[in-house]
Tab-separated table of C-alpha atoms in Angstrom:
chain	number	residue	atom	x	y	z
A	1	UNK	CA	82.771	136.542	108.767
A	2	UNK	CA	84.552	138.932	110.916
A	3	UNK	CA	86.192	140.480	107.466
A	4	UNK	CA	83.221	141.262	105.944
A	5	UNK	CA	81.762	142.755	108.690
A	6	UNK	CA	85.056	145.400	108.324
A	7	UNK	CA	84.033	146.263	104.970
A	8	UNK	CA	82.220	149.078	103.618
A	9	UNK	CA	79.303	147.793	100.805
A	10	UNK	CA	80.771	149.345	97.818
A	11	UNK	CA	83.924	147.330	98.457
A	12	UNK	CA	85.066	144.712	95.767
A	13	UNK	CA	86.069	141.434	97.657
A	14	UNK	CA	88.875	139.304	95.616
A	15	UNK	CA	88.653	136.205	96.572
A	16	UNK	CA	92.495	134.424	96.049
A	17	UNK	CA	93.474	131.437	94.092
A	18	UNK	CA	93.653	129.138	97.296
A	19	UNK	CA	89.637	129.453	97.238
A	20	UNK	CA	87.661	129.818	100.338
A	21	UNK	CA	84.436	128.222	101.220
A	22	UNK	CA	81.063	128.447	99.785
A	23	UNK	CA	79.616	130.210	102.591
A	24	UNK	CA	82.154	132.737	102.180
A	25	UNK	CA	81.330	133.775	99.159
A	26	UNK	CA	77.743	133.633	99.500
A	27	UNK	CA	78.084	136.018	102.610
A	28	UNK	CA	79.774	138.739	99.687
A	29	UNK	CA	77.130	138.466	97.438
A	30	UNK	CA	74.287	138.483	99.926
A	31	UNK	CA	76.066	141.428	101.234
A	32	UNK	CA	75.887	142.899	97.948
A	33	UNK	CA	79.542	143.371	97.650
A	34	UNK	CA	81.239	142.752	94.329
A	35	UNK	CA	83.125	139.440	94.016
A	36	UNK	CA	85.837	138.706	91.746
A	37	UNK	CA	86.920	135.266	92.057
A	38	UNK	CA	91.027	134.170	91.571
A	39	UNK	CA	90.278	130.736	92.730
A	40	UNK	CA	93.003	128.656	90.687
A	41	UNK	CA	90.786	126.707	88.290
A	42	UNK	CA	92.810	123.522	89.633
A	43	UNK	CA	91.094	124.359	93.009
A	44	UNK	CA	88.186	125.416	92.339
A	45	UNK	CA	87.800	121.618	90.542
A	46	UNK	CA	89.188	120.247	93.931
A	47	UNK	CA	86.511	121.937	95.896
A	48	UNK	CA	84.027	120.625	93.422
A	49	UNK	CA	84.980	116.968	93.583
A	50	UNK	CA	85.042	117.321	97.261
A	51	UNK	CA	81.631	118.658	97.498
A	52	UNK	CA	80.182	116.054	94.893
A	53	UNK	CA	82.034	112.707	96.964
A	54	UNK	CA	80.646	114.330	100.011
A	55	UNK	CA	77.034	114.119	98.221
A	56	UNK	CA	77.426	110.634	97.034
A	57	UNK	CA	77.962	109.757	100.382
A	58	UNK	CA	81.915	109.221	100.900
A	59	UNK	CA	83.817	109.467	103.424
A	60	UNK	CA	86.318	112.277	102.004
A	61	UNK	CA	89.982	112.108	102.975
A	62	UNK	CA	92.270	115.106	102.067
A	63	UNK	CA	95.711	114.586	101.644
A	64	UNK	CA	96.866	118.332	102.539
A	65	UNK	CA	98.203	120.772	105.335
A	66	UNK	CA	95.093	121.014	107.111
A	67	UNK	CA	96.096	124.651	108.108
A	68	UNK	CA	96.724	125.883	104.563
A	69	UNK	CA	94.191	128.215	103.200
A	70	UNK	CA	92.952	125.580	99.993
A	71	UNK	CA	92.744	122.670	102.257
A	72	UNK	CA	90.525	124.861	104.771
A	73	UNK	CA	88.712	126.175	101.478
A	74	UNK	CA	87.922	122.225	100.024
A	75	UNK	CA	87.088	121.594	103.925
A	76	UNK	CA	84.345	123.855	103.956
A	77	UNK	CA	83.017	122.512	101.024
A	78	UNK	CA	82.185	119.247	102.482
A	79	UNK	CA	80.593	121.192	105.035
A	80	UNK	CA	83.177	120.321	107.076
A	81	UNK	CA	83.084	116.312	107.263
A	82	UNK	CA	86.372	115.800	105.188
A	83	UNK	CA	89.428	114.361	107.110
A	84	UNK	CA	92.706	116.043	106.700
A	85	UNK	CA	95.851	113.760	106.440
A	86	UNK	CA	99.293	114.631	105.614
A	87	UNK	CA	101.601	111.425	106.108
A	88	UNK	CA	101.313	108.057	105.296
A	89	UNK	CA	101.633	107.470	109.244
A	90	UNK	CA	98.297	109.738	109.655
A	91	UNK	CA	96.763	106.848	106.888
A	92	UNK	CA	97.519	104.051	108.385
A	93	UNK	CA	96.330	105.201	112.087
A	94	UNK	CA	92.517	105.770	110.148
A	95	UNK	CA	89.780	103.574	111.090
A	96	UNK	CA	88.635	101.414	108.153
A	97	UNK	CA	86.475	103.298	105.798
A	98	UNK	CA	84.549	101.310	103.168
A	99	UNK	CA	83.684	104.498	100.846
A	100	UNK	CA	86.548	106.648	100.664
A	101	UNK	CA	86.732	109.519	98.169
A	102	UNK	CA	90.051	111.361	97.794
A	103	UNK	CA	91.270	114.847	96.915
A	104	UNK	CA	94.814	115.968	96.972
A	105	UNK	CA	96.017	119.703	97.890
A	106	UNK	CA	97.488	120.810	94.421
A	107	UNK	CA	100.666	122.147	95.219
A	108	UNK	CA	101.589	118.522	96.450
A	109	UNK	CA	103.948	116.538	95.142
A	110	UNK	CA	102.959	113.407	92.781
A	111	UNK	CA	105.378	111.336	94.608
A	112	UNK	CA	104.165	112.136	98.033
A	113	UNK	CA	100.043	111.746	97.442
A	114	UNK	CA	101.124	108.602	95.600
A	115	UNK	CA	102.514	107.160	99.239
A	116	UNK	CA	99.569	108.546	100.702
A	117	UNK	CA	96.990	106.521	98.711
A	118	UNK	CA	99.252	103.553	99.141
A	119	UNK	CA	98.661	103.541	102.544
A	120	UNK	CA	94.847	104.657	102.078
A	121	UNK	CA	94.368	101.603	100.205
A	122	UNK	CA	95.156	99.153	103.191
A	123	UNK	CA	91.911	101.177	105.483
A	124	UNK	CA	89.457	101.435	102.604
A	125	UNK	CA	87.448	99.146	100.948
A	126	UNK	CA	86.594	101.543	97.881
A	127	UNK	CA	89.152	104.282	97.381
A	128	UNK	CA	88.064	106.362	94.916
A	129	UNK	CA	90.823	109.262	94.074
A	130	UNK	CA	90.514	112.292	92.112
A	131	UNK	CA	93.630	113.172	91.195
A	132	UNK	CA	93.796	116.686	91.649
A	133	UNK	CA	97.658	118.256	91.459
A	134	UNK	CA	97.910	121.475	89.800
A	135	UNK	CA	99.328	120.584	86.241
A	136	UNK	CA	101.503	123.174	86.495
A	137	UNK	CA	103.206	122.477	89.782
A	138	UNK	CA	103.762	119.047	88.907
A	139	UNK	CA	105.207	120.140	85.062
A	140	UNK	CA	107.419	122.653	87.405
A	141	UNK	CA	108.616	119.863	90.057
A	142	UNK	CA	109.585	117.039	87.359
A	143	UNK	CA	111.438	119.543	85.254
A	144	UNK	CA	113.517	120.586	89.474
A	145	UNK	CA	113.865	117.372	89.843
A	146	UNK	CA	115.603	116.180	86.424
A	147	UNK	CA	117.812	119.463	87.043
A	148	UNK	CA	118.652	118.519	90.509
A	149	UNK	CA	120.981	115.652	89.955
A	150	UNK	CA	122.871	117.144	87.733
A	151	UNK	CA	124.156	120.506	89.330
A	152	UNK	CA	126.247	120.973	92.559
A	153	UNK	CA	123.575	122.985	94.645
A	154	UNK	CA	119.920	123.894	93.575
A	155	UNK	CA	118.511	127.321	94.685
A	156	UNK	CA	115.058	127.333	95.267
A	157	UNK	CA	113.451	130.930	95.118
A	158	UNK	CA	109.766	131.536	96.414
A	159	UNK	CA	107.645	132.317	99.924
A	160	UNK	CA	108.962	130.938	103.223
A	161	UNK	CA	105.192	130.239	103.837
A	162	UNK	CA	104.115	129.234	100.012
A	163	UNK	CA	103.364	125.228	100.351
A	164	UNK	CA	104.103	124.839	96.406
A	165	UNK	CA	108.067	126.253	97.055
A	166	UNK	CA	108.357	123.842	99.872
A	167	UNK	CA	107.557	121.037	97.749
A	168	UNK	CA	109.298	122.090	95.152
A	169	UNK	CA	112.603	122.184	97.508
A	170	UNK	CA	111.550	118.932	98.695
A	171	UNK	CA	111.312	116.657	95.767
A	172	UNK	CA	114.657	118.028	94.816
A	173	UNK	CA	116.078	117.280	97.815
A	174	UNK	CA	115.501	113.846	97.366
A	175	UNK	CA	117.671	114.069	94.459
A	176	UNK	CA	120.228	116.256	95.393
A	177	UNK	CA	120.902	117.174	99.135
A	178	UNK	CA	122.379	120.041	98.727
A	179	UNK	CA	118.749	122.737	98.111
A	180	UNK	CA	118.793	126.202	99.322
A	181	UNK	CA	115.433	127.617	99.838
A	182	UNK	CA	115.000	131.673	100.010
A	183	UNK	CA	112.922	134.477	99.088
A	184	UNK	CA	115.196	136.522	97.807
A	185	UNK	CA	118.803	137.239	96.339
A	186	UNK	CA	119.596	139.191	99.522
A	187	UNK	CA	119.685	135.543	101.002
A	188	UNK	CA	121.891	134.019	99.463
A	189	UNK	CA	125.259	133.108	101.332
A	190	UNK	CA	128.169	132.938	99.354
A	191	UNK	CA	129.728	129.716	101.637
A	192	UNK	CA	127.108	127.649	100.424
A	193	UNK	CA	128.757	127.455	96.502
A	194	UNK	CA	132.264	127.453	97.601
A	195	UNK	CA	134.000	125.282	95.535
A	196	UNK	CA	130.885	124.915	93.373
A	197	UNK	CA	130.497	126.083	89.632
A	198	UNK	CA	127.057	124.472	88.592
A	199	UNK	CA	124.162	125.728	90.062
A	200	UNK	CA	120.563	124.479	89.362
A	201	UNK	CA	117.289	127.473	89.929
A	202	UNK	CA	113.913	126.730	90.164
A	203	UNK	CA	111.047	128.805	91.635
A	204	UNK	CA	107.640	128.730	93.727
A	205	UNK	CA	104.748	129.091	91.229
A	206	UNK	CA	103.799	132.734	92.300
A	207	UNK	CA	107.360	133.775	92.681
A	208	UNK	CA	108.187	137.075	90.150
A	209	UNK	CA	110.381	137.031	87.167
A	210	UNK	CA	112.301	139.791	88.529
A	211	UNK	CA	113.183	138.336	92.051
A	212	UNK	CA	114.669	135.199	90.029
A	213	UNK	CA	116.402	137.142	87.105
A	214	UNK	CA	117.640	138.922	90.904
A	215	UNK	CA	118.518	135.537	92.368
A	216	UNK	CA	120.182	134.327	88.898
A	217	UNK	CA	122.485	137.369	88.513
A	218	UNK	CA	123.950	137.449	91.940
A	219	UNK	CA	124.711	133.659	91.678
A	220	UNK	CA	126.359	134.263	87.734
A	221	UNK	CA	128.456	137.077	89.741
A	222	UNK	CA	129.673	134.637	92.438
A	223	UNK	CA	133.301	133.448	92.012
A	224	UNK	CA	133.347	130.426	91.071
A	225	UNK	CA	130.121	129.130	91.109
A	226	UNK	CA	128.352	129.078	87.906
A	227	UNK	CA	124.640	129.742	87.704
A	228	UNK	CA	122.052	127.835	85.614
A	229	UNK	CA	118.537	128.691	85.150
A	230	UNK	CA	115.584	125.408	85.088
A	231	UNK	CA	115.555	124.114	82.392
A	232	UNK	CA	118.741	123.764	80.662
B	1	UNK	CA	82.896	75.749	75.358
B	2	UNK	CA	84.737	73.250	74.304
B	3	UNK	CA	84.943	71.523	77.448
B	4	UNK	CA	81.243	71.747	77.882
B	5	UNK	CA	80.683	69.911	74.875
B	6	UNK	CA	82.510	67.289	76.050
B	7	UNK	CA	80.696	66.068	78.992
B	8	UNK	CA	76.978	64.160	79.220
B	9	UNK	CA	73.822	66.011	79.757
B	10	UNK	CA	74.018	64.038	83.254
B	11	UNK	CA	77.289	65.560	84.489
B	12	UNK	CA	77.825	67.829	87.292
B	13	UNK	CA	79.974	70.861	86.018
B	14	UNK	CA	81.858	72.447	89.062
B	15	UNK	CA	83.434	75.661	88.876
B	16	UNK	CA	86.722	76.220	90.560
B	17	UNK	CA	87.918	78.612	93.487
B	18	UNK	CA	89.214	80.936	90.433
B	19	UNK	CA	85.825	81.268	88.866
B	20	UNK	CA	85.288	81.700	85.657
B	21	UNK	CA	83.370	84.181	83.068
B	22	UNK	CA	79.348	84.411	83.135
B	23	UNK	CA	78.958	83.127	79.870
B	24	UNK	CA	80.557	79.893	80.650
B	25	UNK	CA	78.297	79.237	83.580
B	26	UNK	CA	75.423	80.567	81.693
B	27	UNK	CA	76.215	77.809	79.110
B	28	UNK	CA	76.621	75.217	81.350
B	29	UNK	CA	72.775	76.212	82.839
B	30	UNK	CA	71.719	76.824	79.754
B	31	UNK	CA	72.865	72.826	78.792
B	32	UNK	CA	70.656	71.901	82.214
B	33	UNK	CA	73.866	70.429	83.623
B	34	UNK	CA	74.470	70.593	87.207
B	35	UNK	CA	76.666	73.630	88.534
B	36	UNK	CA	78.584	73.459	91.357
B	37	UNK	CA	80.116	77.492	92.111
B	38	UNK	CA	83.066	77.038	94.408
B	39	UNK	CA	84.453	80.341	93.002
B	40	UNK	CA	85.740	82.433	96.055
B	41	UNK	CA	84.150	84.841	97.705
B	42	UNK	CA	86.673	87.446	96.836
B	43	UNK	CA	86.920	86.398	93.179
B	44	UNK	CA	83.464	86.978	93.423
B	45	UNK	CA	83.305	90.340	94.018
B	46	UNK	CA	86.366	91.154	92.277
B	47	UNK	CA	83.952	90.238	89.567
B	48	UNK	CA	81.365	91.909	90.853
B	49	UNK	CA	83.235	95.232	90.998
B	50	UNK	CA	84.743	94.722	87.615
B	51	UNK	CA	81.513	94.581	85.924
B	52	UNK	CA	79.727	97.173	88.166
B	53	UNK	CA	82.772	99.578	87.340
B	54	UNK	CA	82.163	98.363	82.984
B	55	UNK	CA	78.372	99.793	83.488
B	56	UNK	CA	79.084	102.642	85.613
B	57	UNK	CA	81.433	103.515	82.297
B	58	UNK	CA	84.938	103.531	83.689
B	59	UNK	CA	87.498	101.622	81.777
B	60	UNK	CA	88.681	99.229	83.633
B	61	UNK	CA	92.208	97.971	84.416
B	62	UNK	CA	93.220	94.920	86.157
B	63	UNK	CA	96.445	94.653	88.276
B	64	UNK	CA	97.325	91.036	87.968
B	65	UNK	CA	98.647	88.143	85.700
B	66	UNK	CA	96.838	88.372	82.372
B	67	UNK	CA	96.953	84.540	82.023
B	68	UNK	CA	95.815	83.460	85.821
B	69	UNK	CA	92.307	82.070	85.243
B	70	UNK	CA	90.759	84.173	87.849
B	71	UNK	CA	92.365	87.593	86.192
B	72	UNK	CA	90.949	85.749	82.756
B	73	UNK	CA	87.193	84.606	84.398
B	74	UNK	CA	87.200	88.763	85.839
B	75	UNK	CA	87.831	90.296	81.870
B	76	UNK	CA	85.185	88.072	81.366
B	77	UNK	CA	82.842	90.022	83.369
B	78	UNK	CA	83.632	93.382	81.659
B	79	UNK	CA	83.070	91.639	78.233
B	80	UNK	CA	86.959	91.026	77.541
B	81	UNK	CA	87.105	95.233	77.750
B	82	UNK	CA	89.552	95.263	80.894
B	83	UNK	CA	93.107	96.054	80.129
B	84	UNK	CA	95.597	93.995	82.425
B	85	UNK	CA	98.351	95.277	83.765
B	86	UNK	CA	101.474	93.332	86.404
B	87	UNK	CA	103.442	95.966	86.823
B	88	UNK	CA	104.664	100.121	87.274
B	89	UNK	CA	105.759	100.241	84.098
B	90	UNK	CA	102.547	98.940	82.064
B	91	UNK	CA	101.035	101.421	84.310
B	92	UNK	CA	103.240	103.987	82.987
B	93	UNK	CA	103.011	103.087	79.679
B	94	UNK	CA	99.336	103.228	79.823
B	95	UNK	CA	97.622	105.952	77.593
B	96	UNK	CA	95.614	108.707	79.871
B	97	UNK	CA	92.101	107.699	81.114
B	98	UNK	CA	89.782	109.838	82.558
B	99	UNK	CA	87.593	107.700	84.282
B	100	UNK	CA	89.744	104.635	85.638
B	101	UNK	CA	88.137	101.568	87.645
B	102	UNK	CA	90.607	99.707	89.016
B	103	UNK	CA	90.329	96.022	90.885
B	104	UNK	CA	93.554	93.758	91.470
B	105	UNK	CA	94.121	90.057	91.452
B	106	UNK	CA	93.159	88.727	95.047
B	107	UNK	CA	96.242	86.757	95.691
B	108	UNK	CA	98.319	89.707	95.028
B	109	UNK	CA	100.610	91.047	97.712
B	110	UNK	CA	99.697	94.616	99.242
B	111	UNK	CA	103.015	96.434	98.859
B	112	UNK	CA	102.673	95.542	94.904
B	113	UNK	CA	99.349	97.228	94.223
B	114	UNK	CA	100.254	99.727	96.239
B	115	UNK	CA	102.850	100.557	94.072
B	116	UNK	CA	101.116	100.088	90.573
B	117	UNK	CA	98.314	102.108	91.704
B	118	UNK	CA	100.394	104.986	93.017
B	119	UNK	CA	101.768	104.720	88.803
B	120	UNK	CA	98.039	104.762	88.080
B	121	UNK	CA	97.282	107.733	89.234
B	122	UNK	CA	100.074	109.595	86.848
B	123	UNK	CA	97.665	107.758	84.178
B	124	UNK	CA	93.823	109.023	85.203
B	125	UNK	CA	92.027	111.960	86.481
B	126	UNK	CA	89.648	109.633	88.310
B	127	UNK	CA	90.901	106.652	89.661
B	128	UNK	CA	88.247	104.522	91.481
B	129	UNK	CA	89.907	101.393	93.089
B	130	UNK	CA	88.593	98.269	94.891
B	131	UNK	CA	90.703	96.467	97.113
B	132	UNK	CA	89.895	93.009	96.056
B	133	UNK	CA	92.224	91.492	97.759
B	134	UNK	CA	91.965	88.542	99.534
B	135	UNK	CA	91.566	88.728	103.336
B	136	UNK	CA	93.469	85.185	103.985
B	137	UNK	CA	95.772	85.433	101.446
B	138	UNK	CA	96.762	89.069	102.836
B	139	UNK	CA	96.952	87.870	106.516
B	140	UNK	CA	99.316	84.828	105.233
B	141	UNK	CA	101.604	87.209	103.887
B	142	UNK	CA	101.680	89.572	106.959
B	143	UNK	CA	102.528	87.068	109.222
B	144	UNK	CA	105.076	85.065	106.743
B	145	UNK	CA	106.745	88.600	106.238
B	146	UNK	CA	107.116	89.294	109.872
B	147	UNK	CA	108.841	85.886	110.703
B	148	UNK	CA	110.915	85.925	107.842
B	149	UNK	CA	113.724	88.273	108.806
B	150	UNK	CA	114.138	86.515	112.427
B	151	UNK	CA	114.981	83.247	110.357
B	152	UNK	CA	118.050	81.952	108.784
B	153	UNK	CA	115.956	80.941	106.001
B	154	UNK	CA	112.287	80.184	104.636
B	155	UNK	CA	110.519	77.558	103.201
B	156	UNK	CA	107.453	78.061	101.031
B	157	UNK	CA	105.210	75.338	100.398
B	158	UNK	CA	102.837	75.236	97.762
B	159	UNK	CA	102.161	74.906	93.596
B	160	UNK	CA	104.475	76.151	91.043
B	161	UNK	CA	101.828	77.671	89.662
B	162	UNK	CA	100.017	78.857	92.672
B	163	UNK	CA	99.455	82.513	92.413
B	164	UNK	CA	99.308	83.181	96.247
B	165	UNK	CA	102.134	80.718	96.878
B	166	UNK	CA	104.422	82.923	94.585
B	167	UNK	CA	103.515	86.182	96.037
B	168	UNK	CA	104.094	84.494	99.725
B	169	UNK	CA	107.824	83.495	98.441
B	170	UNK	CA	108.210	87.470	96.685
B	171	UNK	CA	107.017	89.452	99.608
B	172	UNK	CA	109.325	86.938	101.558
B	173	UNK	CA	112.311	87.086	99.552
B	174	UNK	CA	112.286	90.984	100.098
B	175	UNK	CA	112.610	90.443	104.036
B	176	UNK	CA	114.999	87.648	103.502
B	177	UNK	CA	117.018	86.392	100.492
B	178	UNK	CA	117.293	82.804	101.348
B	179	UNK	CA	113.541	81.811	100.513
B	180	UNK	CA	113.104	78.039	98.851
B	181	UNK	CA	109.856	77.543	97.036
B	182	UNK	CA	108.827	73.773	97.062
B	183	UNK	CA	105.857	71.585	96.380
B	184	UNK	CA	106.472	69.051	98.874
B	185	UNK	CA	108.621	67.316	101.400
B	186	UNK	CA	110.742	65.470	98.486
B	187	UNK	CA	112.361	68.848	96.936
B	188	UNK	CA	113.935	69.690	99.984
B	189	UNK	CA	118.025	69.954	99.660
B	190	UNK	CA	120.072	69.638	102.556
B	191	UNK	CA	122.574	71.817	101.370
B	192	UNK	CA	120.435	74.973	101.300
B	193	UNK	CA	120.246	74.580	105.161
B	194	UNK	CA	123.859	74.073	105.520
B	195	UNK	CA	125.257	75.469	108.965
B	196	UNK	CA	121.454	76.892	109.961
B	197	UNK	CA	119.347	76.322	112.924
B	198	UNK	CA	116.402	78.337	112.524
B	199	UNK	CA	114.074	78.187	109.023
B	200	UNK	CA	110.773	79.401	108.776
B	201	UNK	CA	107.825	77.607	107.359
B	202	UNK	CA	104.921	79.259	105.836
B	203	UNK	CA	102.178	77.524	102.815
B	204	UNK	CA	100.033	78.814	99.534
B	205	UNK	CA	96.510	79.011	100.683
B	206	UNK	CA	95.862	75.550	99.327
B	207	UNK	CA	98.569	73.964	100.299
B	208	UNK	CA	96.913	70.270	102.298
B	209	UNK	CA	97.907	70.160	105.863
B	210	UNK	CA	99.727	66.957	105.513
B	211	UNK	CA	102.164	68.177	102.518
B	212	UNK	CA	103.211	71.610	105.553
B	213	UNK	CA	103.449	68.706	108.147
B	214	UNK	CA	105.628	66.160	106.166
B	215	UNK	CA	108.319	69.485	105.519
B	216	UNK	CA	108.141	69.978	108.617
B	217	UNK	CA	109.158	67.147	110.224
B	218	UNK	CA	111.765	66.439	107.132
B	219	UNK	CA	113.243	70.083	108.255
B	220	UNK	CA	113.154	69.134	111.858
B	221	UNK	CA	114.999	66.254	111.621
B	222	UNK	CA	118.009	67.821	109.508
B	223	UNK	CA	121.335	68.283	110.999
B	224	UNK	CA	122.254	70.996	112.304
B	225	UNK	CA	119.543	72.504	111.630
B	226	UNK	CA	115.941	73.279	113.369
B	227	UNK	CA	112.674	74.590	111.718
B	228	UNK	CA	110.060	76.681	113.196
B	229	UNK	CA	106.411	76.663	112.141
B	230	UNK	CA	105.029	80.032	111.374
B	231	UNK	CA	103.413	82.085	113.103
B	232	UNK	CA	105.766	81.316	116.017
């Protein structure tokens, strides 16, 4: 609570879209501050099915970075009790659970969570799963990953730290090796397209439309690489 | 029923490791015959959890051969309203479903659920699964899959029609490609063991003790070759 104790009481709090947890934004109100509340509607419907396996008395498993913001935000609304896992390895090493309820981190791939719950399914007796991927991500990330294949190079443009960019770079590196990730068009390095004349773009979900129309234009003026936006 | 009506009021009716649906044991009650359950404890719950999952209101799908008599004696016990599924692509093609109960065939192999489940979840919001699998069945496999690649080839023994004796030979076969599924001693060609010394032997859960031992010995006494009796 260290933040709000910084704040003055006519301060507005905004709370993000990654969410935080409930006793966060109790603390606000009590506090009388004024809330406004970004949660992404995608996570605030992960917290909820969180809280509500937690109360019908599952065990609740995560499948997340357990040091990104949502995942610590859908923690603390299991007071706590949920289990973070990230790898299929981290599954398997999980003592048997016979009621396991399951929330995924939003940003995450489809591909990935569905390896996840594969593995899930060998510790749990009941695995019950709400699938809860950001529709838009996962729109974004199919559309990447039919691009990906058939261009020389992808660019990938959003935050070195956002975990929805990362996945987008990584499903289409499955696809196509060749994925540069970067923040901006001051990043780009012209060796990477020599000899290349069909690139594919695709962006982080909170990336701006200016840094990509950026990104785009310095990659049409490369010689001879040949940009092309996502889709085509 | 018209089996039941077949048989004298002084019969004993028993049911078969497969089980069947409750109406057909009700009927047979109902006639005052004698029932004998030898339905398996797994098939038990699977039905169990199939008609819990029908009550609870979750339409339920069933991973597993729509014809096996257990898969048949389980969509029995949601009222015939279970779809059944074998495969990622009827999970695919599958229409969305918000609430999804899902329960599998017991004799199935792990790595297959695993798979049409991970499809599943493209196809639901909420998919609750119980692993119905079959503890014996699953422990046959693990150990026939972990001798099979340190063999020349395998031998399967069991029905044709044996659910858990096909699933042995599949999860097998993708180990190892030289995998011969037999019913007994007789089918066994010498010229599939042609310049090998080392075949594995594993057996369908119901496979009689006798039938594994007469292979056996016919595989121990081919030339060149020498069989080994899993687990080694």
């Amino acid at each position: 609570m260290a933040d709000l104790d910084e704040v003055g009481s006519d301060t507005t709090v905004v709370i993000r879209s990654h969410g935080v947890g409930p006793e966060v934004k109790q603390e606000a109100v009590d506090r009388g501050l004024r809330v406004v509340d970004t949660t992404c509607p995608f996570v605030t419907k992960a917290q909820q099915y969180a809280g509500r396996l937690i109360d019908e008395n599952y065990r609740v498993v995560v499948i997340g970075d357990k040091d990104h913001p949502e995942v610590i935000g859908v923690v603390a609304h299991t007071a706590g009790k949920a289990i973070v896992i990230n790898t299929v390895a981290e599954a398997e090493a999980l003592k048997f659970i016979p009621r396991m309820g399951v929330v995924f981190q939003t940003t995450h791939a489809i591909g990935h969570v569905q390896e996840v719950v594969g593995a899930l399914l060998k510790r749990g007796k009941e695995v019950r799963v709400f699938n809860t991927l950001c529709g838009a991500t996962t729109s974004m990330q199919k559309t990447a990953v039919e691009l990906a294949p058939d261009v020389e190079a992808m660019v990938i443009i959003g935050g070195k730290l956002s975990a929805n960019t990362a996945q987008l770079a990584e499903v289409c590196r499955k696809v196509n090796p060749r994925v540069h990730q970067i923040e901006s068009a001051d990043e780009i390095d012209e060796s990477w397209f020599a000899g290349i004349r069909l690139v594919g773009v695709s962006a982080g979900a909170s990336t701006p439309d200016e840094v990509i129309a950026e990104v785009v234009e310095r990659l049409t003026n490369l010689e001879p690489a040949a940009a092309g936006a996502s889709p085509r």
